[in-house]
CSV table of C-alpha atoms in Angstrom, one decimal:
chain,number,residue,atom,x,y,z
A,4,MET,CA,23.4,-72.1,-179.6
A,5,LYS,CA,23.6,-70.2,-176.0
A,6,THR,CA,20.4,-71.0,-174.2
A,7,SER,CA,18.5,-68.3,-173.6
A,8,ILE,CA,15.7,-67.6,-171.0
A,9,CYS,CA,14.3,-64.9,-173.0
A,10,ASP,CA,13.4,-63.6,-176.2
A,11,ILE,CA,13.4,-60.0,-175.3
A,12,VAL,CA,14.9,-57.9,-172.4
A,13,ILE,CA,14.3,-54.5,-171.6
A,14,LEU,CA,17.2,-52.5,-170.1
A,15,GLY,CA,16.5,-49.3,-168.1
A,16,ALA,CA,12.8,-50.8,-167.8
A,17,SER,CA,11.5,-48.2,-165.3
A,18,GLY,CA,12.6,-44.9,-166.4
A,19,PHE,CA,10.2,-42.9,-168.2
A,20,THR,CA,10.2,-44.4,-171.9
A,21,GLY,CA,10.8,-47.7,-170.5
A,22,LYS,CA,8.0,-47.9,-169.0
A,23,TYR,CA,5.9,-47.3,-172.3
A,24,VAL,CA,8.1,-50.0,-173.8
A,25,ILE,CA,6.5,-52.6,-171.5
A,26,ARG,CA,3.2,-51.6,-172.2
A,27,GLU,CA,4.2,-52.1,-175.4
A,28,ALA,CA,6.0,-55.3,-175.7
A,29,LEU,CA,3.4,-56.7,-172.8
A,30,LYS,CA,0.4,-56.5,-176.2
A,31,PHE,CA,2.5,-59.5,-178.1
A,32,LEU,CA,3.7,-61.6,-175.1
A,33,ASN,CA,2.1,-64.7,-175.9
A,34,SER,CA,-0.5,-63.4,-178.1
A,35,PRO,CA,-1.6,-65.6,-181.4
A,36,ASN,CA,0.8,-65.3,-184.0
A,37,SER,CA,3.7,-63.3,-182.1
A,38,PRO,CA,7.3,-64.4,-181.9
A,39,LEU,CA,7.4,-63.1,-178.8
A,40,LYS,CA,7.3,-65.8,-176.2
A,41,THR,CA,9.4,-64.7,-173.0
A,42,LEU,CA,10.3,-61.3,-171.8
A,43,ALA,CA,12.6,-60.2,-169.1
A,44,ILE,CA,13.0,-56.3,-167.6
A,45,ALA,CA,16.1,-55.3,-166.1
A,46,GLY,CA,17.5,-52.1,-164.0
A,47,ARG,CA,18.9,-51.1,-160.9
A,48,SER,CA,16.5,-50.9,-158.9
A,49,PRO,CA,14.1,-54.1,-158.5
A,50,SER,CA,11.2,-52.6,-156.3
A,51,LYS,CA,11.1,-49.7,-159.2
A,52,LEU,CA,11.0,-52.2,-161.9
A,53,SER,CA,7.9,-54.2,-160.3
A,54,GLN,CA,6.5,-50.5,-159.9
A,55,ALA,CA,7.0,-50.1,-163.9
A,56,LEU,CA,5.4,-53.4,-164.7
A,57,ALA,CA,2.3,-52.9,-162.6
A,58,TRP,CA,2.0,-49.6,-164.5
A,59,ALA,CA,2.5,-51.0,-167.7
A,60,ALA,CA,0.2,-54.0,-167.3
A,61,SER,CA,-2.7,-51.4,-165.7
A,62,PRO,CA,-5.9,-52.1,-165.5
A,63,ASN,CA,-4.7,-55.9,-165.4
A,64,GLN,CA,-2.5,-57.7,-163.1
A,65,PRO,CA,1.1,-57.8,-164.0
A,66,PRO,CA,2.8,-61.0,-165.6
A,67,THR,CA,5.0,-62.9,-163.9
A,68,ILE,CA,8.1,-62.4,-166.0
A,69,PRO,CA,11.7,-62.3,-165.0
A,70,ILE,CA,13.0,-58.7,-163.0
A,71,LEU,CA,16.6,-58.5,-163.6
A,72,SER,CA,19.1,-57.0,-161.5
A,73,ALA,CA,21.5,-54.7,-164.1
A,74,ASP,CA,23.5,-51.6,-163.8
A,75,VAL,CA,25.4,-49.9,-166.6
A,76,ALA,CA,28.1,-49.7,-164.2
A,77,ASP,CA,28.2,-53.0,-163.6
A,78,VAL,CA,30.4,-55.0,-166.5
A,79,ALA,CA,29.3,-58.5,-165.0
A,80,SER,CA,25.6,-58.0,-164.4
A,81,LEU,CA,26.0,-56.3,-168.1
A,82,ARG,CA,27.2,-59.8,-169.2
A,83,ARG,CA,24.6,-61.7,-167.3
A,84,ILE,CA,21.9,-60.2,-168.8
A,85,ALA,CA,23.1,-60.7,-172.3
A,86,SER,CA,24.0,-64.4,-171.9
A,87,GLN,CA,20.3,-64.6,-171.2
A,88,ALA,CA,18.6,-62.8,-174.2
A,89,ARG,CA,18.6,-63.3,-177.7
A,90,ILE,CA,17.6,-59.4,-177.9
A,91,ILE,CA,18.5,-56.5,-175.6
A,92,LEU,CA,16.4,-53.2,-175.7
A,93,ASP,CA,18.3,-50.9,-174.0
A,94,CYS,CA,16.5,-47.3,-172.9
A,95,VAL,CA,19.0,-46.1,-170.8
A,96,GLY,CA,20.6,-42.6,-172.2
A,97,PRO,CA,22.2,-40.5,-172.6
A,98,PHE,CA,23.7,-43.5,-174.7
A,99,ARG,CA,27.2,-41.3,-174.8
A,100,LEU,CA,27.7,-41.8,-170.9
A,101,TYR,CA,25.8,-45.5,-170.5
A,102,GLY,CA,25.8,-47.0,-174.0
A,103,GLU,CA,28.6,-48.5,-174.8
A,104,PRO,CA,29.2,-51.1,-171.9
A,105,VAL,CA,25.7,-52.7,-173.2
A,106,VAL,CA,26.9,-52.8,-176.6
A,107,ALA,CA,29.9,-54.2,-175.9
A,108,ALA,CA,28.1,-57.3,-173.5
A,109,CYS,CA,25.6,-57.6,-176.3
A,110,VAL,CA,28.6,-58.4,-179.0
A,111,GLU,CA,30.5,-60.5,-176.5
A,112,ALA,CA,27.4,-62.5,-175.8
A,113,GLY,CA,25.7,-63.0,-179.4
A,114,CYS,CA,22.8,-60.6,-178.1
A,115,ASP,CA,21.1,-58.9,-180.6
A,116,TYR,CA,21.4,-55.2,-179.5
A,117,LEU,CA,18.6,-52.1,-180.3
A,118,ASP,CA,18.2,-49.2,-178.8
A,119,ILE,CA,16.5,-45.4,-179.0
A,120,SER,CA,19.3,-43.3,-179.6
A,121,GLY,CA,19.4,-40.0,-181.5
A,122,GLU,CA,22.9,-39.1,-180.8
A,123,PRO,CA,25.2,-39.6,-183.8
A,124,GLU,CA,28.6,-39.3,-182.1
A,125,PHE,CA,28.0,-42.6,-179.9
A,126,MET,CA,26.0,-44.3,-183.0
A,127,GLU,CA,29.4,-43.9,-185.4
A,128,LYS,CA,31.7,-44.6,-182.4
A,129,MET,CA,30.1,-48.0,-181.9
A,130,GLU,CA,30.2,-48.5,-185.9
A,131,ALA,CA,33.8,-47.8,-186.0
A,132,LEU,CA,35.0,-49.8,-182.2
A,133,TYR,CA,32.2,-52.9,-182.7
A,134,HIS,CA,31.6,-53.1,-186.3
A,135,ASP,CA,34.2,-55.5,-187.3
A,136,LYS,CA,33.6,-58.0,-183.5
A,137,ALA,CA,29.9,-57.5,-184.3
A,138,VAL,CA,30.5,-59.2,-187.5
A,139,GLU,CA,32.5,-62.0,-186.1
A,140,LYS,CA,30.0,-62.7,-183.1
A,141,GLY,CA,26.9,-62.7,-185.2
A,142,THR,CA,25.4,-60.0,-183.3
A,143,LEU,CA,23.5,-57.1,-184.9
A,144,VAL,CA,23.6,-53.6,-183.3
A,145,VAL,CA,20.8,-51.3,-184.4
A,146,SER,CA,21.0,-48.2,-182.8
A,147,ALA,CA,17.8,-45.4,-183.7
A,148,CYS,CA,15.4,-47.9,-183.3
A,149,GLY,CA,12.8,-45.1,-182.0
A,150,SER,CA,11.3,-41.7,-183.2
A,151,ASP,CA,14.7,-41.0,-183.9
A,152,SER,CA,15.3,-41.7,-186.7
A,153,VAL,CA,13.0,-44.8,-188.3
A,154,PRO,CA,10.1,-42.6,-189.6
A,155,ALA,CA,13.0,-40.5,-191.4
A,156,GLU,CA,14.7,-43.6,-192.8
A,157,LEU,CA,11.1,-45.6,-193.8
A,158,GLY,CA,9.9,-42.1,-194.6
A,159,PHE,CA,12.2,-41.2,-196.7
A,160,LEU,CA,12.5,-44.9,-198.3
A,161,PHE,CA,8.9,-44.7,-199.1
A,162,ASN,CA,9.1,-41.6,-200.8
A,163,SER,CA,12.5,-42.9,-202.7
A,164,ARG,CA,10.2,-45.8,-203.9
A,165,GLN,CA,7.5,-43.6,-205.6
A,166,TRP,CA,9.9,-42.3,-208.6
A,167,VAL,CA,9.7,-44.8,-210.8
A,168,SER,CA,11.9,-45.1,-213.5
A,169,PRO,CA,13.1,-43.4,-215.5
A,170,ALA,CA,12.0,-40.6,-212.5
A,171,ALA,CA,14.4,-40.2,-210.1
A,172,PRO,CA,14.5,-37.5,-207.2
A,173,ASN,CA,17.1,-35.0,-206.9
A,174,ARG,CA,16.3,-33.9,-203.0
A,175,VAL,CA,14.1,-34.6,-200.5
A,176,GLU,CA,13.4,-32.1,-197.6
A,177,ALA,CA,11.3,-33.9,-194.5
A,178,TYR,CA,9.1,-31.6,-192.2
A,179,LEU,CA,8.3,-32.6,-188.9
A,180,THR,CA,5.4,-31.3,-187.0
A,181,LEU,CA,4.0,-32.1,-183.5
A,182,GLU,CA,0.6,-31.5,-182.8
A,183,SER,CA,-1.4,-31.6,-179.6
A,184,SER,CA,-4.5,-30.7,-177.9
A,185,MET,CA,-2.7,-29.9,-174.7
A,186,ARG,CA,0.4,-28.5,-173.9
A,187,ILE,CA,3.2,-31.1,-173.8
A,188,VAL,CA,6.9,-31.2,-172.3
A,189,GLY,CA,9.5,-33.3,-173.3
A,190,ASN,CA,11.5,-35.6,-172.1
A,191,PHE,CA,14.7,-34.9,-169.9
A,192,GLY,CA,16.7,-37.7,-171.1
A,193,THR,CA,16.2,-36.3,-174.4
A,194,TYR,CA,17.4,-32.9,-173.5
A,195,GLU,CA,20.3,-33.9,-171.8
A,196,SER,CA,21.3,-35.8,-174.9
A,197,ALA,CA,20.7,-32.8,-176.8
A,198,VAL,CA,23.0,-30.4,-174.1
A,199,LEU,CA,25.8,-33.3,-173.9
A,200,GLY,CA,25.7,-33.7,-177.9
A,201,LEU,CA,26.2,-29.7,-178.5
A,202,ALA,CA,28.9,-29.6,-175.9
A,203,ASN,CA,30.8,-32.8,-177.8
A,204,ALA,CA,30.4,-31.4,-181.3
A,205,ASP,CA,34.0,-31.2,-181.8
A,206,ASN,CA,34.6,-35.2,-181.0
A,207,LEU,CA,32.0,-35.8,-183.5
A,208,GLN,CA,34.0,-34.2,-186.2
A,209,ALA,CA,37.4,-35.4,-185.3
A,210,LEU,CA,35.6,-39.3,-185.2
A,211,ARG,CA,35.1,-38.9,-188.7
A,212,ARG,CA,38.3,-37.1,-189.7
A,213,SER,CA,39.9,-40.1,-187.7
A,214,ARG,CA,37.7,-42.8,-190.7
A,215,PRO,CA,38.2,-43.5,-194.1
A,216,ARG,CA,35.7,-41.3,-196.1
A,217,LYS,CA,33.0,-43.4,-197.9
A,218,PRO,CA,31.8,-42.5,-201.3
A,219,ARG,CA,28.6,-41.4,-201.3
A,220,PRO,CA,26.2,-42.4,-204.1
A,221,PRO,CA,25.8,-40.7,-207.8
A,222,ILE,CA,22.5,-38.5,-207.3
A,223,PRO,CA,21.0,-37.0,-210.5
A,224,GLY,CA,21.2,-33.3,-211.0
A,225,PRO,CA,22.7,-30.3,-209.4
A,226,LEU,CA,23.6,-30.3,-205.7
A,227,PRO,CA,21.0,-28.2,-203.9
A,228,SER,CA,21.6,-24.7,-202.5
A,229,LYS,CA,21.6,-24.2,-199.0
A,230,GLY,CA,19.1,-21.9,-198.6
A,231,SER,CA,17.9,-20.0,-196.1
A,232,ILE,CA,17.4,-21.5,-192.3
A,233,ILE,CA,13.6,-20.9,-192.2
A,234,GLN,CA,11.7,-21.9,-195.4
A,235,HIS,CA,8.1,-21.9,-196.7
A,236,GLU,CA,6.6,-24.8,-198.1
A,237,LYS,CA,3.4,-23.2,-199.7
A,238,LYS,CA,1.8,-26.3,-200.2
A,239,LEU,CA,2.0,-27.8,-196.8
A,240,GLY,CA,1.4,-24.1,-195.1
A,241,LEU,CA,4.1,-24.6,-193.3
A,242,TRP,CA,7.4,-23.0,-192.0
A,243,GLY,CA,10.4,-25.1,-191.7
A,244,LEU,CA,13.8,-24.3,-189.7
A,245,LYS,CA,16.6,-26.6,-190.4
A,246,LEU,CA,17.7,-29.0,-188.1
A,247,PRO,CA,21.0,-30.4,-187.4
A,248,SER,CA,19.3,-33.6,-186.4
A,249,ALA,CA,19.9,-37.5,-186.1
A,250,ASP,CA,17.5,-38.2,-189.1
A,251,SER,CA,19.6,-36.5,-191.8
A,252,ILE,CA,23.0,-38.4,-190.6
A,253,ILE,CA,21.1,-41.3,-190.7
A,254,VAL,CA,20.1,-41.5,-194.1
A,255,ARG,CA,23.2,-40.2,-195.5
A,256,ARG,CA,24.4,-43.5,-193.9
A,257,THR,CA,21.8,-46.1,-195.0
A,258,LEU,CA,22.6,-44.1,-198.7
A,259,THR,CA,26.3,-45.1,-197.7
A,260,THR,CA,26.2,-48.5,-197.1
A,261,LEU,CA,23.6,-49.2,-199.8
A,262,HIS,CA,25.9,-47.5,-202.7
A,263,GLU,CA,28.6,-50.4,-201.5
A,264,ASN,CA,26.4,-53.5,-201.2
A,265,SER,CA,23.5,-52.4,-204.4
A,266,HIS,CA,21.3,-55.1,-203.1
A,267,GLY,CA,21.2,-54.5,-199.6
A,268,LEU,CA,23.2,-57.0,-197.1
A,269,GLN,CA,22.4,-60.5,-197.4
A,270,GLY,CA,21.0,-62.6,-194.7
A,271,VAL,CA,22.0,-65.0,-192.7
A,272,ASN,CA,20.2,-68.0,-194.4
A,273,GLU,CA,17.8,-66.3,-196.8
A,274,SER,CA,15.8,-68.4,-198.7
A,275,ASN,CA,15.4,-67.8,-202.3
A,276,GLU,CA,12.4,-65.7,-202.3
A,277,GLN,CA,13.7,-63.5,-199.4
A,278,ILE,CA,16.6,-62.8,-201.4
A,279,LYS,CA,14.7,-62.0,-204.6
A,280,ASN,CA,12.6,-59.9,-202.1
A,281,ARG,CA,15.3,-58.2,-200.5
A,282,GLU,CA,17.0,-57.6,-203.6
A,283,ALA,CA,13.6,-55.8,-205.8
A,284,PHE,CA,12.9,-53.7,-202.6
A,285,TRP,CA,16.3,-51.7,-202.7
A,286,SER,CA,16.5,-51.7,-206.8
A,287,THR,CA,13.4,-49.7,-206.3
A,288,VAL,CA,15.1,-47.1,-203.9
A,289,LYS,CA,16.9,-44.2,-205.7
A,290,PRO,CA,19.5,-42.1,-203.6
A,291,ALA,CA,18.7,-38.2,-203.2
A,292,HIS,CA,20.1,-35.4,-200.9
A,293,PHE,CA,18.2,-35.2,-197.9
A,294,GLY,CA,17.5,-32.5,-194.9
A,295,MET,CA,15.0,-32.3,-192.4
A,296,LYS,CA,13.2,-29.4,-190.8
A,297,LEU,CA,11.1,-28.2,-187.8
A,298,GLY,CA,7.2,-27.2,-189.4
A,299,THR,CA,5.0,-24.7,-187.4
A,300,LYS,CA,2.1,-23.1,-189.1
A,301,SER,CA,3.4,-19.5,-188.2
A,302,TYR,CA,6.2,-17.6,-189.3
A,303,LEU,CA,6.5,-16.5,-185.8
A,304,GLY,CA,6.5,-19.8,-184.3
A,305,VAL,CA,10.1,-20.8,-185.5
A,306,PHE,CA,11.4,-18.1,-183.0
A,307,PRO,CA,10.9,-19.5,-179.9
A,308,PHE,CA,12.7,-23.1,-181.2
A,309,ILE,CA,16.0,-20.4,-182.9
A,310,PHE,CA,16.0,-19.2,-179.2
A,311,PHE,CA,16.0,-22.2,-177.5
A,312,GLY,CA,19.0,-23.3,-180.3
A,313,ILE,CA,21.3,-20.4,-179.7
A,314,VAL,CA,20.8,-20.3,-175.8
A,315,MET,CA,21.5,-23.9,-176.0
A,316,SER,CA,24.9,-23.4,-178.1
A,317,LEU,CA,25.8,-21.0,-176.3
A,318,PHE,CA,25.7,-22.6,-172.8
A,319,ALA,CA,26.7,-26.1,-173.9
A,320,LYS,CA,30.4,-24.7,-174.5
A,321,PHE,CA,31.5,-24.3,-170.9
A,322,SER,CA,30.9,-26.5,-167.9
A,323,LEU,CA,29.0,-23.9,-165.8
A,324,GLY,CA,27.0,-23.6,-168.5
A,325,ARG,CA,26.0,-27.3,-168.7
A,326,LYS,CA,25.5,-26.9,-165.5
A,327,LEU,CA,22.8,-24.1,-165.4
A,328,LEU,CA,21.3,-25.8,-168.7
A,329,LEU,CA,20.7,-29.3,-166.7
A,330,ALA,CA,19.6,-28.1,-163.6
A,331,TYR,CA,16.8,-25.7,-165.1
A,332,PRO,CA,15.6,-27.4,-168.1
A,333,SER,CA,12.3,-25.7,-167.9
A,334,VAL,CA,13.7,-22.3,-167.7
A,335,PHE,CA,16.1,-22.5,-170.9
A,336,SER,CA,13.3,-24.6,-173.0
A,337,LEU,CA,10.7,-21.9,-172.3
A,338,GLY,CA,9.2,-24.8,-170.3
A,339,ALA,CA,9.0,-27.6,-173.3
A,340,CYS,CA,11.2,-29.9,-171.2
A,341,LYS,CA,10.7,-30.8,-167.7
A,342,LYS,CA,12.6,-33.3,-165.4
A,343,GLU,CA,9.2,-35.0,-164.1
A,344,GLY,CA,8.4,-35.5,-168.1
A,345,PRO,CA,4.5,-35.3,-169.2
A,346,SER,CA,1.8,-36.7,-167.8
A,347,GLU,CA,-0.4,-39.4,-169.2
A,348,GLU,CA,-3.2,-37.1,-170.2
A,349,GLN,CA,-0.2,-35.3,-172.1
A,350,VAL,CA,1.2,-38.0,-174.2
A,351,ALA,CA,-2.1,-39.0,-175.5
A,352,SER,CA,-3.1,-35.8,-176.8
A,353,ALA,CA,-0.3,-35.5,-179.2
A,354,SER,CA,0.3,-36.8,-182.5
A,355,PHE,CA,3.2,-36.1,-185.4
A,356,LYS,CA,3.1,-35.8,-189.0
A,357,MET,CA,6.5,-36.3,-190.8
A,358,TRP,CA,6.2,-34.5,-194.8
A,359,PHE,CA,8.4,-35.4,-197.4
A,360,VAL,CA,8.5,-33.4,-200.1
A,361,GLY,CA,10.7,-35.0,-203.0
A,362,HIS,CA,12.0,-32.9,-205.9
A,363,GLY,CA,13.4,-34.5,-208.9
A,364,PHE,CA,13.3,-36.0,-212.7
A,365,SER,CA,10.3,-36.9,-214.5
A,366,ASN,CA,13.1,-38.8,-216.9
A,367,SER,CA,16.9,-39.0,-215.4
A,368,ASN,CA,18.1,-40.6,-218.6
A,369,VAL,CA,17.2,-36.5,-220.4
A,370,PHE,CA,18.1,-34.5,-217.5
A,371,PRO,CA,21.5,-35.6,-216.0
A,372,GLN,CA,23.6,-32.8,-216.5
A,373,GLN,CA,24.0,-30.6,-213.1
A,374,SER,CA,22.7,-27.5,-214.5
A,375,ALA,CA,19.5,-29.5,-215.2
A,376,LYS,CA,15.9,-28.1,-212.9
A,377,PRO,CA,13.9,-30.5,-211.2
A,378,ASP,CA,10.5,-30.9,-213.0
A,379,MET,CA,8.8,-33.3,-210.6
A,380,GLU,CA,7.5,-33.4,-207.3
A,381,ILE,CA,6.5,-36.1,-205.0
A,382,ILE,CA,5.0,-35.7,-201.3
A,383,THR,CA,4.8,-38.5,-199.1
A,384,ARG,CA,3.9,-38.3,-195.2
A,385,VAL,CA,4.0,-40.5,-192.3
A,386,MET,CA,2.1,-40.1,-189.3
A,387,GLY,CA,1.2,-41.4,-186.1
A,388,PRO,CA,0.5,-41.0,-182.4
A,389,GLU,CA,2.7,-38.6,-179.7
A,390,ILE,CA,6.2,-39.1,-181.1
A,391,GLY,CA,8.4,-39.6,-178.0
A,392,TYR,CA,6.5,-41.9,-175.9
A,393,LEU,CA,4.0,-43.7,-178.0
A,394,THR,CA,5.4,-43.6,-181.6
A,395,THR,CA,9.2,-44.5,-179.8
A,396,PRO,CA,8.2,-48.1,-178.2
A,397,ILE,CA,5.8,-48.9,-180.8
A,398,ILE,CA,8.5,-48.9,-183.5
A,399,LEU,CA,11.3,-50.4,-180.9
A,400,VAL,CA,8.8,-53.2,-180.2
A,401,GLN,CA,7.9,-54.0,-183.6
A,402,CYS,CA,11.6,-53.9,-184.7
A,403,ALA,CA,12.1,-56.7,-182.2
A,404,LEU,CA,9.7,-58.7,-183.7
A,405,VAL,CA,10.8,-58.4,-186.8
A,406,VAL,CA,14.4,-59.8,-185.5
A,407,LEU,CA,12.7,-63.0,-183.9
A,408,SER,CA,10.6,-63.9,-186.0
A,409,GLN,CA,13.0,-63.0,-189.5
A,410,ARG,CA,16.4,-63.4,-187.9
A,411,ASP,CA,17.9,-65.1,-190.8
A,412,ALA,CA,17.3,-63.2,-193.3
A,413,LEU,CA,18.4,-60.6,-191.7
A,414,PRO,CA,22.7,-59.5,-191.6
A,415,LYS,CA,24.1,-61.9,-189.6
A,416,GLY,CA,26.1,-59.1,-187.4
A,417,GLY,CA,27.6,-55.9,-187.8
A,418,VAL,CA,26.4,-52.1,-186.6
A,419,TYR,CA,24.2,-50.9,-188.9
A,420,THR,CA,21.2,-48.2,-189.7
A,421,PRO,CA,17.8,-49.2,-189.2
A,422,GLY,CA,16.9,-48.6,-192.6
A,423,ILE,CA,19.8,-50.8,-193.5
A,424,VAL,CA,18.3,-54.0,-191.6
A,425,PHE,CA,14.8,-53.5,-191.7
A,426,GLY,CA,14.0,-51.7,-194.9
A,427,PRO,CA,13.3,-54.8,-197.0
A,428,THR,CA,11.2,-56.3,-194.2
A,429,ASP,CA,7.6,-56.0,-193.2
A,430,LEU,CA,8.6,-53.1,-190.5
A,431,GLN,CA,6.6,-50.7,-192.6
A,432,LYS,CA,3.4,-53.0,-192.8
A,433,ARG,CA,3.7,-53.8,-189.1
A,434,LEU,CA,4.0,-49.8,-188.2
A,435,GLN,CA,0.7,-49.6,-190.1
A,436,GLU,CA,-1.1,-52.3,-188.8
A,437,ASN,CA,0.0,-50.2,-185.0
A,438,GLY,CA,-0.9,-46.8,-185.5
A,439,ILE,CA,1.7,-44.8,-187.8
A,440,SER,CA,0.5,-44.8,-191.5
A,441,PHE,CA,2.5,-44.1,-194.8
A,442,ASP,CA,0.4,-42.1,-197.8
A,443,THR,CA,1.3,-40.7,-200.6
A,444,ILE,CA,0.1,-37.3,-201.0
A,445,SER,CA,0.7,-35.9,-204.1
A,446,LYS,CA,2.7,-36.4,-207.8
A,447,GLY,CA,3.2,-34.3,-210.4
A,448,PRO,CA,4.9,-31.8,-212.2
A,449,LEU,CA,6.8,-29.0,-210.3
A,450,LEU,CA,5.2,-25.5,-211.0
A,451,GLY,CA,7.3,-22.2,-210.6
């Protein structure tokens, strides 16, 4: 086993999201019962890293922790920090531009890797290029360990597990609502990732065509109709706008992997009790069609997002358009995204709710035919603080703590979704203890 000087290295720690990750990690550094004993931060500028550490520790004095020099353009520096860490938390996006060298360094060094990417092409490319070698090296590579896509994944699994046999879901629709007492602006990095994702959408399709098609799990009942782009969910009092989000893609990847491994993936050195717990967890998860929508309380509230999506789609397809989108994010997003990001007051004022509306069958043994109509509904909810800068660091740090404390019960290595790695662990319990709740709202017959 390699000699590590750090349990966790936060890469890109001086960035807007990175400094919030530092602040969250410091809560658990050397705290009672925490597996986090050593922490380091890494990036291009030692002075900016020191400033980020001071901000994160305020009003206390910053702890004495290693500040490491690393640049995603400097492969040697990435190999150096990967050789010194048990886990790297990568906060340097857009990941399609900067993520692969970090993954490559971690895989080569046998250092586990977690990031906060919400970029499907990057994630699927890393799986295609590095999965086999990560298995060989014993490196876990898990993207989307933030607001993309843990609330959606664990929320779907939570809803799915409420369907007690012989009941089974046919589809689950998630509605994301963002709430704030102040107008909050989005992070430029997320905006830039979205622009580049739209610009390279053809690359993702080409990547998928180049890989063997994996069979999807059987789901009882009919294939849901696509429906309109805007839908009204009366029980929630929300209008939903369909989102081409990473969340839906990640959930489908998890269900496909689970279909191949019905009891999940075996841990490195699981105890008999851990094996029983994993198998018991996955035996209660039922596959379903999954969709993601942005929820607003008014019908008119969806139209700014439609306008934003149309403009971005049109401009992202050509070079000059992309330059304009990236040069003037506030203009093209109608003030929703700015390069300087939100203030601390804006972040503190915000929260999110993600509602999961599941439709299915009270007895899937009686209604197996494709023409059957669902007769049962289960609504669940995940909710927490501001989704980008508070919820994301909470999730990322808790995922890292699970890896530190339960590594023997996790897959030896490979490129996986968060749901596959963390679903059967105590991650949901940990999130609930840190301000992210999971609730069953209603369960009963589907009327109308």
